[in-house]
Short mmCIF file of C-alpha atoms in Angstrom, two decimals:
data_model
loop_
_atom_site.label_atom_id
_atom_site.label_comp_id
_atom_site.label_asym_id
_atom_site.label_seq_id
_atom_site.Cartn_x
_atom_site.Cartn_y
_atom_site.Cartn_z
CA MET A 1 102.45 111.65 76.98
CA VAL A 2 105.04 111.45 79.90
CA LYS A 3 106.68 114.46 80.77
CA PHE A 4 110.49 113.55 80.80
CA LYS A 5 111.79 116.98 81.59
CA ILE A 6 109.71 117.22 84.79
CA ILE A 7 110.93 113.80 85.95
CA PHE A 8 114.82 114.81 85.10
CA ASN A 9 114.13 118.36 87.12
CA ILE A 10 112.86 116.52 90.36
CA LEU A 11 115.48 113.52 90.21
CA GLY A 12 117.96 116.24 89.68
CA LYS A 13 116.85 118.21 93.01
CA LEU A 14 116.61 114.80 94.99
CA LEU A 15 120.26 113.88 94.21
CA VAL A 16 121.49 117.22 95.18
CA GLY A 17 119.76 116.53 98.49
CA GLU A 18 121.34 113.16 98.52
CA SER A 19 124.81 114.66 98.20
CA PHE A 20 124.18 116.55 101.51
CA PHE A 21 123.66 113.55 103.56
CA LEU A 22 126.94 111.96 102.09
CA PHE A 23 128.86 115.16 102.99
CA LEU A 24 127.05 114.78 106.50
CA SER A 25 128.84 111.08 106.56
CA LEU A 26 132.18 112.70 105.24
CA LEU A 27 131.93 115.02 108.63
CA VAL A 28 131.49 111.68 110.55
CA SER A 29 134.74 110.18 108.83
CA LEU A 30 136.57 113.45 109.42
CA ILE A 31 135.65 113.57 113.09
CA TYR A 32 136.93 110.03 113.96
CA GLN A 33 139.94 110.58 111.23
CA GLU A 34 139.55 107.41 109.31
CA ASN A 35 140.73 106.57 105.78
CA ASP A 36 137.10 106.73 104.16
CA SER A 37 136.82 110.41 103.92
CA ALA A 38 137.88 110.47 100.25
CA ALA A 39 135.33 107.98 99.46
CA PHE A 40 132.43 110.12 100.90
CA LEU A 41 134.10 113.45 99.39
CA ASN A 42 134.27 111.86 95.73
CA ALA A 43 130.70 110.31 96.26
CA GLY A 44 129.04 113.43 97.45
CA LEU A 45 130.82 115.42 94.55
CA ILE A 46 129.78 113.14 91.94
CA THR A 47 126.20 112.88 93.40
CA PHE A 48 126.12 116.63 93.50
CA ALA A 49 127.23 117.20 90.07
CA VAL A 50 124.90 114.83 88.26
CA GLY A 51 121.95 116.20 90.34
CA THR A 52 122.90 119.66 89.47
CA PHE A 53 123.37 118.45 85.56
CA SER A 54 120.05 116.78 85.50
CA TYR A 55 118.32 119.93 86.86
CA LEU A 56 120.05 122.39 84.76
CA ILE A 57 119.26 120.67 81.42
CA SER A 58 115.53 120.63 82.56
CA LYS A 59 115.61 124.07 84.38
CA GLY A 60 112.44 126.36 83.44
CA VAL A 61 110.13 123.35 82.77
CA LYS A 62 106.39 123.81 83.66
CA LYS A 63 105.74 122.28 87.23
CA ASP A 64 102.70 120.19 85.83
CA LEU A 65 103.14 117.01 87.39
CA GLY A 66 100.80 114.34 86.93
CA LYS A 67 99.87 110.84 88.44
CA ARG A 68 102.12 109.14 85.80
CA GLU A 69 105.05 111.19 86.52
CA GLY A 70 104.59 110.88 90.10
CA TYR A 71 104.66 107.00 89.83
CA ILE A 72 107.85 107.05 87.55
CA ILE A 73 109.63 109.42 89.89
CA VAL A 74 108.84 107.49 93.25
CA SER A 75 110.00 104.34 91.57
CA LEU A 76 113.14 105.89 90.13
CA VAL A 77 114.43 107.45 93.09
CA TRP A 78 114.69 104.27 95.18
CA VAL A 79 116.80 102.87 92.19
CA VAL A 80 118.66 106.14 91.91
CA PHE A 81 119.30 106.80 95.34
CA SER A 82 120.94 103.29 95.84
CA ILE A 83 123.06 103.68 92.69
CA PHE A 84 124.71 106.67 94.09
CA GLY A 85 124.41 105.64 97.76
CA CYS A 86 126.51 102.55 96.98
CA LEU A 87 129.36 104.50 95.77
CA PRO A 88 131.04 105.14 99.34
CA TYR A 89 131.08 101.24 99.72
CA LEU A 90 132.80 101.04 96.41
CA PHE A 91 135.24 103.84 96.77
CA SER A 92 136.26 102.90 100.40
CA GLY A 93 136.54 99.25 99.47
CA ALA A 94 134.34 98.21 102.42
CA ILE A 95 132.32 96.41 99.87
CA PRO A 96 134.41 96.05 96.52
CA SER A 97 131.34 94.03 94.54
CA VAL A 98 129.13 96.20 92.70
CA THR A 99 126.40 93.53 93.31
CA ASP A 100 126.98 93.65 97.14
CA ALA A 101 127.29 97.18 97.47
CA PHE A 102 123.80 97.83 95.42
CA PHE A 103 122.30 95.07 97.61
CA GLU A 104 123.63 96.84 100.96
CA THR A 105 122.39 99.95 99.94
CA MET A 106 118.71 98.91 98.56
CA SER A 107 118.46 97.02 101.98
CA GLY A 108 119.24 100.43 103.77
CA PHE A 109 116.95 102.86 101.52
CA THR A 110 114.01 100.34 101.84
CA THR A 111 114.63 99.49 105.53
CA THR A 112 114.88 95.84 104.89
CA GLY A 113 118.09 95.27 106.61
CA SER A 114 119.15 92.20 105.19
CA SER A 115 122.90 92.37 105.00
CA ILE A 116 126.00 90.68 103.14
CA LEU A 117 128.53 92.00 105.51
CA ASN A 118 130.56 89.74 108.01
CA ASN A 119 132.85 92.28 109.29
CA ILE A 120 130.73 95.09 110.53
CA GLU A 121 132.89 96.11 113.51
CA GLU A 122 135.81 96.37 111.36
CA LEU A 123 134.18 99.30 109.00
CA PRO A 124 135.16 102.85 109.61
CA HIS A 125 132.65 104.96 111.46
CA GLY A 126 131.89 107.02 108.33
CA ILE A 127 130.71 104.08 106.62
CA LEU A 128 128.64 102.78 109.50
CA PHE A 129 127.07 105.93 109.90
CA TRP A 130 126.25 106.15 106.14
CA ARG A 131 124.83 102.64 106.30
CA SER A 132 122.47 103.79 109.27
CA LEU A 133 121.56 107.00 107.71
CA THR A 134 120.31 105.28 104.27
CA GLN A 135 117.76 103.45 106.64
CA TRP A 136 116.85 106.69 108.29
CA MET A 137 116.19 108.42 105.07
CA GLY A 138 114.13 105.52 103.53
CA GLY A 139 112.26 105.19 106.99
CA MET A 140 109.62 107.85 106.48
CA GLY A 141 110.02 108.07 102.81
CA ILE A 142 112.70 109.68 100.72
CA ILE A 143 110.10 112.08 98.78
CA VAL A 144 108.54 112.60 102.24
CA MET A 145 111.63 113.68 104.06
CA PHE A 146 112.79 116.23 101.02
CA LEU A 147 108.94 117.71 100.99
CA ALA A 148 109.65 118.22 104.76
CA ILE A 149 113.11 118.99 105.71
CA LEU A 150 114.33 120.62 102.04
CA PRO A 151 111.31 122.72 100.68
CA THR A 152 113.67 125.00 99.11
CA LEU A 153 114.41 122.30 96.53
CA GLY A 154 110.79 123.25 95.20
CA ILE A 155 109.58 119.35 95.29
CA GLY A 156 105.89 119.48 95.82
CA GLY A 157 102.88 117.48 94.63
CA ARG A 158 100.37 115.13 96.21
CA GLU A 159 100.92 112.68 93.43
CA LEU A 160 104.45 111.92 94.92
CA PHE A 161 103.24 111.68 98.46
CA VAL A 162 100.53 109.29 97.44
CA ALA A 163 102.70 107.09 95.11
CA GLU A 164 105.23 107.00 97.90
CA VAL A 165 102.89 106.49 100.80
CA PRO A 166 100.16 104.22 99.25
CA GLY A 167 98.24 102.05 101.85
CA PRO A 168 94.57 101.96 102.21
CA ALA A 169 94.17 105.29 103.48
CA PRO A 170 97.27 107.28 104.13
CA ASP A 171 96.37 109.56 107.06
CA LYS A 172 97.41 113.39 106.85
CA LEU A 173 97.76 115.57 109.90
CA THR A 174 96.90 118.56 107.96
CA PRO A 175 95.23 119.23 104.56
CA ARG A 176 98.63 120.64 103.26
CA ILE A 177 100.79 117.86 101.85
CA LYS A 178 104.12 119.59 102.74
CA GLU A 179 102.87 120.68 106.20
CA THR A 180 101.95 116.99 106.91
CA ALA A 181 105.23 115.87 105.94
CA ARG A 182 106.92 118.40 108.09
CA ASN A 183 104.96 117.41 111.11
CA LEU A 184 105.84 113.70 110.41
CA TRP A 185 109.46 114.37 110.15
CA GLY A 186 109.51 116.52 113.15
CA LEU A 187 108.06 113.81 115.27
CA TYR A 188 110.35 111.09 113.46
CA MET A 189 113.43 113.34 114.72
CA LEU A 190 111.73 113.81 117.99
CA PHE A 191 111.69 110.13 118.58
CA THR A 192 115.17 109.52 117.14
CA ALA A 193 116.75 112.11 119.56
CA VAL A 194 114.84 110.85 122.41
CA GLU A 195 115.89 107.26 121.86
CA THR A 196 119.60 108.13 121.40
CA ILE A 197 119.67 110.01 124.88
CA MET A 198 118.19 106.96 126.48
CA LEU A 199 120.49 104.58 124.81
CA TYR A 200 123.33 106.64 125.63
CA ALA A 201 122.16 106.76 129.35
CA GLY A 202 121.87 103.05 129.15
CA GLY A 203 125.53 102.58 128.60
CA MET A 204 125.83 102.49 124.67
CA THR A 205 128.67 104.74 123.38
CA PHE A 206 126.88 107.99 121.83
CA PHE A 207 128.07 106.66 118.12
CA ASP A 208 126.26 103.29 118.61
CA ALA A 209 123.45 104.90 120.66
CA ILE A 210 122.72 107.50 117.44
CA ASN A 211 123.13 104.69 115.02
CA HIS A 212 120.58 102.30 116.48
CA SER A 213 118.23 105.17 116.82
CA LEU A 214 118.52 105.73 113.54
CA THR A 215 117.66 102.28 112.50
CA THR A 216 115.41 101.54 115.11
CA MET A 217 112.84 104.53 114.16
CA ALA A 218 113.13 103.45 110.49
CA THR A 219 112.28 100.13 111.39
CA GLY A 220 115.39 99.04 109.35
CA GLY A 221 117.50 97.06 111.64
CA TYR A 222 121.35 97.56 110.55
CA SER A 223 123.35 97.58 113.70
CA THR A 224 127.05 98.49 114.37
CA LYS A 225 127.72 95.15 115.86
CA GLN A 226 127.75 91.88 114.09
CA ALA A 227 125.62 90.20 116.69
CA SER A 228 123.13 92.97 116.07
CA VAL A 229 121.16 93.99 119.48
CA GLY A 230 122.19 90.62 120.84
CA PHE A 231 125.77 92.17 121.63
CA TYR A 232 124.02 94.30 124.40
CA THR A 233 123.03 92.02 127.19
CA SER A 234 121.43 94.93 129.13
CA PRO A 235 117.82 94.53 129.72
CA TYR A 236 117.41 98.52 129.85
CA ILE A 237 119.04 98.55 126.45
CA GLN A 238 116.57 95.74 124.93
CA TYR A 239 113.42 97.02 126.64
CA THR A 240 114.24 100.69 125.28
CA ILE A 241 114.60 99.36 121.84
CA ILE A 242 111.47 97.25 122.21
CA PHE A 243 109.55 100.35 123.33
CA PHE A 244 110.66 102.39 120.19
CA MET A 245 110.37 99.45 117.83
CA PHE A 246 106.64 99.21 118.75
CA VAL A 247 106.46 103.22 118.51
CA ALA A 248 107.92 102.90 115.24
CA GLY A 249 105.58 100.41 113.96
CA THR A 250 102.52 102.65 115.08
CA ASN A 251 100.65 105.15 112.70
CA PHE A 252 102.62 108.19 113.29
CA THR A 253 99.50 110.21 113.34
CA LEU A 254 98.33 108.12 116.36
CA SER A 255 101.54 108.93 118.02
CA TYR A 256 101.18 112.87 117.17
CA GLY A 257 97.66 112.55 118.62
CA MET A 258 99.18 111.00 121.71
CA ILE A 259 101.81 113.87 122.04
CA THR A 260 99.19 116.46 121.50
CA GLY A 261 96.94 114.98 124.65
CA ARG A 262 94.48 113.17 122.23
CA PHE A 263 94.59 109.77 124.23
CA THR A 264 91.09 108.77 123.25
CA LYS A 265 91.75 108.68 119.74
CA VAL A 266 94.59 106.46 119.98
CA PHE A 267 92.96 103.88 122.17
CA LYS A 268 89.67 103.79 120.26
CA ASP A 269 91.68 103.24 116.84
CA GLU A 270 91.03 99.78 115.63
CA GLU A 271 94.07 99.03 113.89
CA PHE A 272 96.39 100.19 117.12
CA ARG A 273 94.14 98.07 119.25
CA PHE A 274 94.70 94.90 116.64
CA TYR A 275 98.25 95.55 116.70
CA THR A 276 98.71 95.63 120.46
CA LEU A 277 96.80 92.61 120.78
CA VAL A 278 98.59 90.54 118.12
CA VAL A 279 101.95 91.64 119.69
CA LEU A 280 100.97 90.51 123.28
CA PHE A 281 99.39 87.37 121.98
CA PHE A 282 102.27 86.21 120.03
CA ALA A 283 104.90 87.23 122.67
CA PHE A 284 102.70 85.34 125.57
CA VAL A 285 102.42 82.25 123.43
CA ILE A 286 106.28 82.26 122.60
CA THR A 287 107.30 83.05 125.98
CA LEU A 288 105.35 79.84 127.17
CA GLY A 289 106.81 77.85 124.72
CA LEU A 290 110.38 78.92 125.30
CA ILE A 291 109.82 78.07 128.93
CA ALA A 292 108.26 74.86 128.12
CA ALA A 293 111.29 73.74 125.82
CA GLY A 294 113.70 74.79 128.50
CA HIS A 295 115.56 77.27 126.24
CA VAL A 296 115.43 80.09 128.73
CA THR A 297 113.23 80.89 131.91
CA GLY A 298 111.57 83.72 133.72
CA GLU A 299 112.11 87.41 132.51
CA GLN A 300 114.50 86.31 129.92
CA ALA A 301 112.19 84.13 128.00
CA PHE A 302 109.62 86.99 127.97
CA ARG A 303 112.22 89.68 126.75
CA ASP A 304 113.58 87.21 124.05
CA ALA A 305 110.13 86.49 122.85
CA LEU A 306 108.73 90.33 123.01
CA PHE A 307 111.86 91.65 121.45
CA THR A 308 111.79 88.81 118.62
CA VAL A 309 107.97 89.42 117.97
CA VAL A 310 108.20 93.19 118.07
CA SER A 311 111.27 93.33 115.79
CA ILE A 312 109.72 90.87 113.17
CA ILE A 313 106.04 92.36 113.22
CA THR A 314 107.31 96.02 112.89
CA THR A 315 110.05 94.61 110.19
CA THR A 316 112.84 96.14 112.04
CA GLY A 317 114.82 92.92 112.01
CA TYR A 318 117.06 93.30 114.92
CA ALA A 319 117.94 90.05 116.65
CA THR A 320 118.72 89.07 120.30
CA ALA A 321 118.20 85.24 120.09
CA ASP A 322 118.53 82.93 117.20
CA TYR A 323 115.12 81.54 116.64
CA LEU A 324 116.25 78.94 114.46
CA LEU A 325 117.26 77.14 117.91
CA TRP A 326 113.78 77.37 119.14
CA THR A 327 111.06 74.67 118.38
CA PRO A 328 109.53 74.08 115.08
CA PHE A 329 106.04 75.53 116.38
CA LEU A 330 107.83 78.90 117.50
CA GLY A 331 109.59 79.27 114.44
CA MET A 332 106.15 79.00 112.35
CA LEU A 333 104.87 81.43 114.73
CA ILE A 334 107.68 84.04 113.59
CA PHE A 335 107.34 83.09 110.15
CA VAL A 336 103.59 84.05 110.22
CA LEU A 337 104.44 87.49 111.56
CA PHE A 338 106.72 87.91 108.28
CA PHE A 339 103.16 88.44 106.78
CA VAL A 340 101.71 90.78 109.08
CA GLY A 341 103.68 94.25 109.36
CA GLY A 342 103.33 97.45 111.14
CA SER A 343 100.42 99.88 110.92
CA ALA A 344 99.67 101.90 107.95
CA GLY A 345 101.15 105.32 108.39
CA SER A 346 104.24 103.89 110.37
CA THR A 347 107.64 103.17 109.19
CA GLY A 348 107.22 99.33 109.23
CA GLY A 349 107.08 97.38 106.04
CA GLY A 350 105.04 94.31 105.44
CA VAL A 351 101.27 93.75 104.42
CA LYS A 352 100.31 96.27 107.14
CA VAL A 353 97.99 95.54 110.08
CA VAL A 354 94.95 97.56 108.72
CA ARG A 355 94.98 95.25 105.69
CA ILE A 356 94.83 92.11 107.46
CA LEU A 357 92.11 93.49 110.03
CA LEU A 358 89.86 94.64 106.86
CA LEU A 359 90.45 91.09 105.30
CA PHE A 360 89.25 89.58 108.25
CA LYS A 361 86.17 91.72 108.46
CA ASN A 362 85.57 91.25 105.06
CA SER A 363 85.54 87.34 105.35
CA PHE A 364 83.49 87.48 108.48
CA TYR A 365 80.73 89.79 107.12
CA GLU A 366 80.84 87.41 103.94
CA LEU A 367 79.65 84.45 106.00
CA LYS A 368 76.85 86.90 107.36
CA ARG A 369 75.83 87.55 103.96
CA LEU A 370 75.48 84.00 102.92
CA VAL A 371 72.99 83.48 105.85
CA HIS A 372 71.19 86.92 105.24
CA PRO A 373 71.76 87.22 101.29
CA ASN A 374 69.26 90.28 101.13
CA ALA A 375 70.81 92.26 104.06
CA VAL A 376 73.08 95.28 103.65
CA ILE A 377 76.10 94.74 105.67
CA PRO A 378 78.73 97.60 105.17
CA ILE A 379 82.27 97.17 106.71
CA ARG A 380 83.07 99.51 109.39
CA TYR A 381 86.58 100.67 110.33
CA ASN A 382 86.67 103.32 113.29
CA SER A 383 83.06 103.63 113.17
CA LYS A 384 82.91 104.60 109.42
CA VAL A 385 82.02 102.75 106.29
CA VAL A 386 84.65 101.51 104.34
CA ASP A 387 83.99 102.15 100.65
CA GLN A 388 83.84 99.16 98.15
CA LYS A 389 86.68 100.57 96.03
CA THR A 390 89.13 100.35 99.32
CA VAL A 391 87.88 96.42 99.96
CA THR A 392 88.52 95.69 96.28
CA ASN A 393 91.95 97.32 96.66
CA ILE A 394 92.90 95.48 99.55
CA LEU A 395 91.76 92.04 98.00
CA ALA A 396 93.73 92.74 94.78
CA PHE A 397 96.83 93.44 96.78
CA PHE A 398 96.57 90.18 98.66
CA VAL A 399 96.07 88.44 95.51
CA PHE A 400 99.20 90.24 93.85
CA TYR A 401 101.38 89.54 97.10
CA ILE A 402 100.83 85.66 97.41
CA LEU A 403 101.42 85.51 93.55
CA ILE A 404 104.57 87.33 93.64
CA PHE A 405 105.56 85.51 96.88
CA MET A 406 104.75 82.19 95.36
CA MET A 407 106.56 82.91 91.82
CA SER A 408 109.37 84.49 93.65
CA ALA A 409 109.84 81.69 95.76
CA VAL A 410 109.96 78.88 93.19
CA LEU A 411 112.73 81.04 91.15
CA MET A 412 114.55 81.39 94.51
CA SER A 413 114.67 77.75 95.04
CA PHE A 414 117.29 77.73 91.97
CA TRP A 415 119.76 79.62 94.11
CA THR A 416 119.21 78.25 97.65
CA SER A 417 120.06 75.03 99.23
CA ASP A 418 116.65 73.90 100.62
CA ILE A 419 112.98 75.28 100.04
CA TYR A 420 112.91 76.75 103.56
CA SER A 421 115.53 79.17 102.65
CA ALA A 422 114.00 80.14 99.42
CA PHE A 423 110.63 80.85 100.93
CA SER A 424 112.02 82.88 103.76
CA ALA A 425 114.22 84.66 101.57
CA VAL A 426 111.33 86.17 99.49
CA ALA A 427 109.15 86.76 102.62
CA THR A 428 111.71 88.71 104.29
CA THR A 429 112.80 90.92 101.21
CA LEU A 430 109.22 91.35 100.10
CA GLY A 431 108.02 92.25 103.46
CA ASN A 432 111.20 94.59 104.52
CA VAL A 433 111.75 92.27 107.44
CA GLY A 434 115.59 91.48 107.19
CA PRO A 435 116.46 88.06 108.62
CA GLY A 436 115.05 84.58 107.38
CA PHE A 437 115.19 81.09 108.10
CA GLY A 438 117.55 78.45 107.30
CA GLU A 439 121.04 79.65 105.50
CA ILE A 440 119.79 83.30 106.01
CA GLY A 441 118.78 83.22 109.50
CA PRO A 442 118.99 85.79 112.29
CA MET A 443 122.65 85.08 112.93
CA GLU A 444 123.47 84.68 109.16
CA ASN A 445 123.34 86.79 106.15
CA PHE A 446 122.80 86.94 102.01
CA TYR A 447 126.71 87.15 101.39
CA HIS A 448 126.73 83.59 99.85
CA LEU A 449 123.94 83.95 97.52
CA PRO A 450 124.50 84.47 93.87
CA ASP A 451 124.79 87.57 92.27
CA LEU A 452 121.42 87.14 90.32
CA ALA A 453 119.60 86.12 93.40
CA LYS A 454 120.92 89.34 95.15
CA TRP A 455 119.71 91.42 92.43
CA PHE A 456 116.29 89.79 92.16
CA LEU A 457 116.17 90.13 95.93
CA ALA A 458 117.03 93.88 95.97
CA PHE A 459 113.96 94.28 93.41
CA LEU A 460 111.67 92.76 95.84
CA MET A 461 112.81 95.10 98.46
CA MET A 462 111.76 97.95 96.57
CA LEU A 463 108.53 96.21 95.42
CA GLY A 464 107.48 95.47 98.95
CA ARG A 465 108.63 98.94 100.24
CA LEU A 466 106.25 100.93 97.61
CA GLU A 467 103.48 98.23 98.54
CA LEU A 468 103.34 96.64 95.03
CA PHE A 469 101.13 98.79 92.92
CA THR A 470 103.42 102.03 92.66
CA VAL A 471 106.22 99.77 90.91
CA LEU A 472 103.74 97.13 89.17
CA VAL A 473 101.76 99.89 87.36
CA LEU A 474 104.89 100.78 85.51
CA PHE A 475 104.75 97.38 83.65
CA SER A 476 101.00 98.02 82.55
CA PRO A 477 100.74 98.95 78.91
CA SER A 478 97.73 101.07 79.54
CA PHE A 479 100.03 103.26 82.08
CA TRP A 480 102.22 104.31 79.03
CA LYS A 481 99.29 105.49 76.75
CA HIS A 482 97.43 109.00 76.39
#
C-alpha cells in the first residue's frame, strides 16, 4: 500500500524549500529595482503556503519511506516544482502562456536548456536569475540539494537518493547519504564560485558571470544573451566555459578525488579516459572538417569545434557557432554526440559514457564467447567484475531508450515540418541537450511548436533527466500492488 501521507509530507517540505529560492530571486529583483518584484513575492508566498499546508495535514506521520514512495516522490517533485516554478513567468507577464511557462521551467529544472524565448535580453534581471537558478537547482538533483543544504527540513532516505541518481552505479563519497549529498553540493558550489570569479575577471558583468556559472555547472545552457555564449567573442571566456563544462560532465566523485590529491584514481578511471578520448577525437575531426570546408581557420576552428563538442556531449547546450551551417558530415557527428551524454555522477544528461563503454565491452566480449563458447569471460570495469544484473540493466536501458526515441520521433513528425526536426527534437529533449537541428537549431528555439508538442517534449525532458526507469516504473501495474 502506497503511503500517501508521507508523500504529502515530504512534498510539502520541498515546496517550502523552493519558496526560499523564489524569495532569493525577489531579492535580486529588488536590487535592480525592476517591476517583477510582485511576481516573485506572490509566487513565493503561494508556494510557501501550499507547502506548509501539505506538511501540516500530514504532520506526525511515521517516517517509513519505502521504495515505491521514493519513486513517486522523485517523479512528482519535478512536476510540482515546475508548476510552482513557472508562476513568476506568468505573474510578471514575461511568458504569458501557461504551456510556454511550464515548458521553460521544466527545461530549466531538468537542465535541458531548450527555450521558447525570443527576447531574452529584454527580460528583467530577477526573471533571468530565476531562470538560471532553476537549472542550478536541478543540476545536482532537487532531492540531493535538499538533503545537502536544507537538512533541517528532515528529508532523508536512501530510496530518494537512488531514485533521483539512477545510473549503473551511483558513486558515494561516504557511506552516509546526507554526508555524500553535502560533499557533492559543497563541491558544486565551489566550482560555481570559482567560475563566476574567472568569468568576471574576463570581462563579463558580475550578473552575467554568475548566471553563466550557474547554468554551466548544471550543464543547463540557459544564457542571459539571445546569442548564447556566441555573444562573447573573447577566447578567454569561451575556453573558461569549455573547461567548466568538461568538469561538470565529469563524475563529481573524481573531481573530489582530484581536489583531495588522489590524482591516480582520476586518470585510472576508465570512464574518464573514454570520456576524454571521445571529446578529443570528435574535436580533432571537426576541426579538420571546418578547416577543409573553409568555414573558419586555425585557432578559431579548434575553439568552435571543441566548444561545440564539449557543449553537446555534456548536454549543456551553449552555442558559439551555428553547426547547421557546417557540412552534413560534421552535422552528423554532432547528432551522434546527442546520444552520448556526460559521465555517471555528473550533472550531464544523456545516455551516460559508462553505459556506452560497458555496452561496447559486452558486445566485444560476446564475440569472444562465440569463438570460445566454454570460456568464462567476465566484463571488468576499473579492474572489478561487473555483475550480470548491471549488464542486464544497461541492455534494458538501451532497448527502452531506442524504443522511446523512435516512437516519440514518429509522434513528433505530426508537429514538425520535416523528419530532421522531429528526430532532433526528441533526441535533444530526451537527452537533455537543448538545441537541435532543422527548425530548432542552435540559433532557433521551440516557440513555434504547437502546445501539444511542447507538453510532450516537457514529459520527455523529465523522462530523460530521471533516466527512464524512475518514471516508467510508475506505469507498471505491479508497482501499485501489495
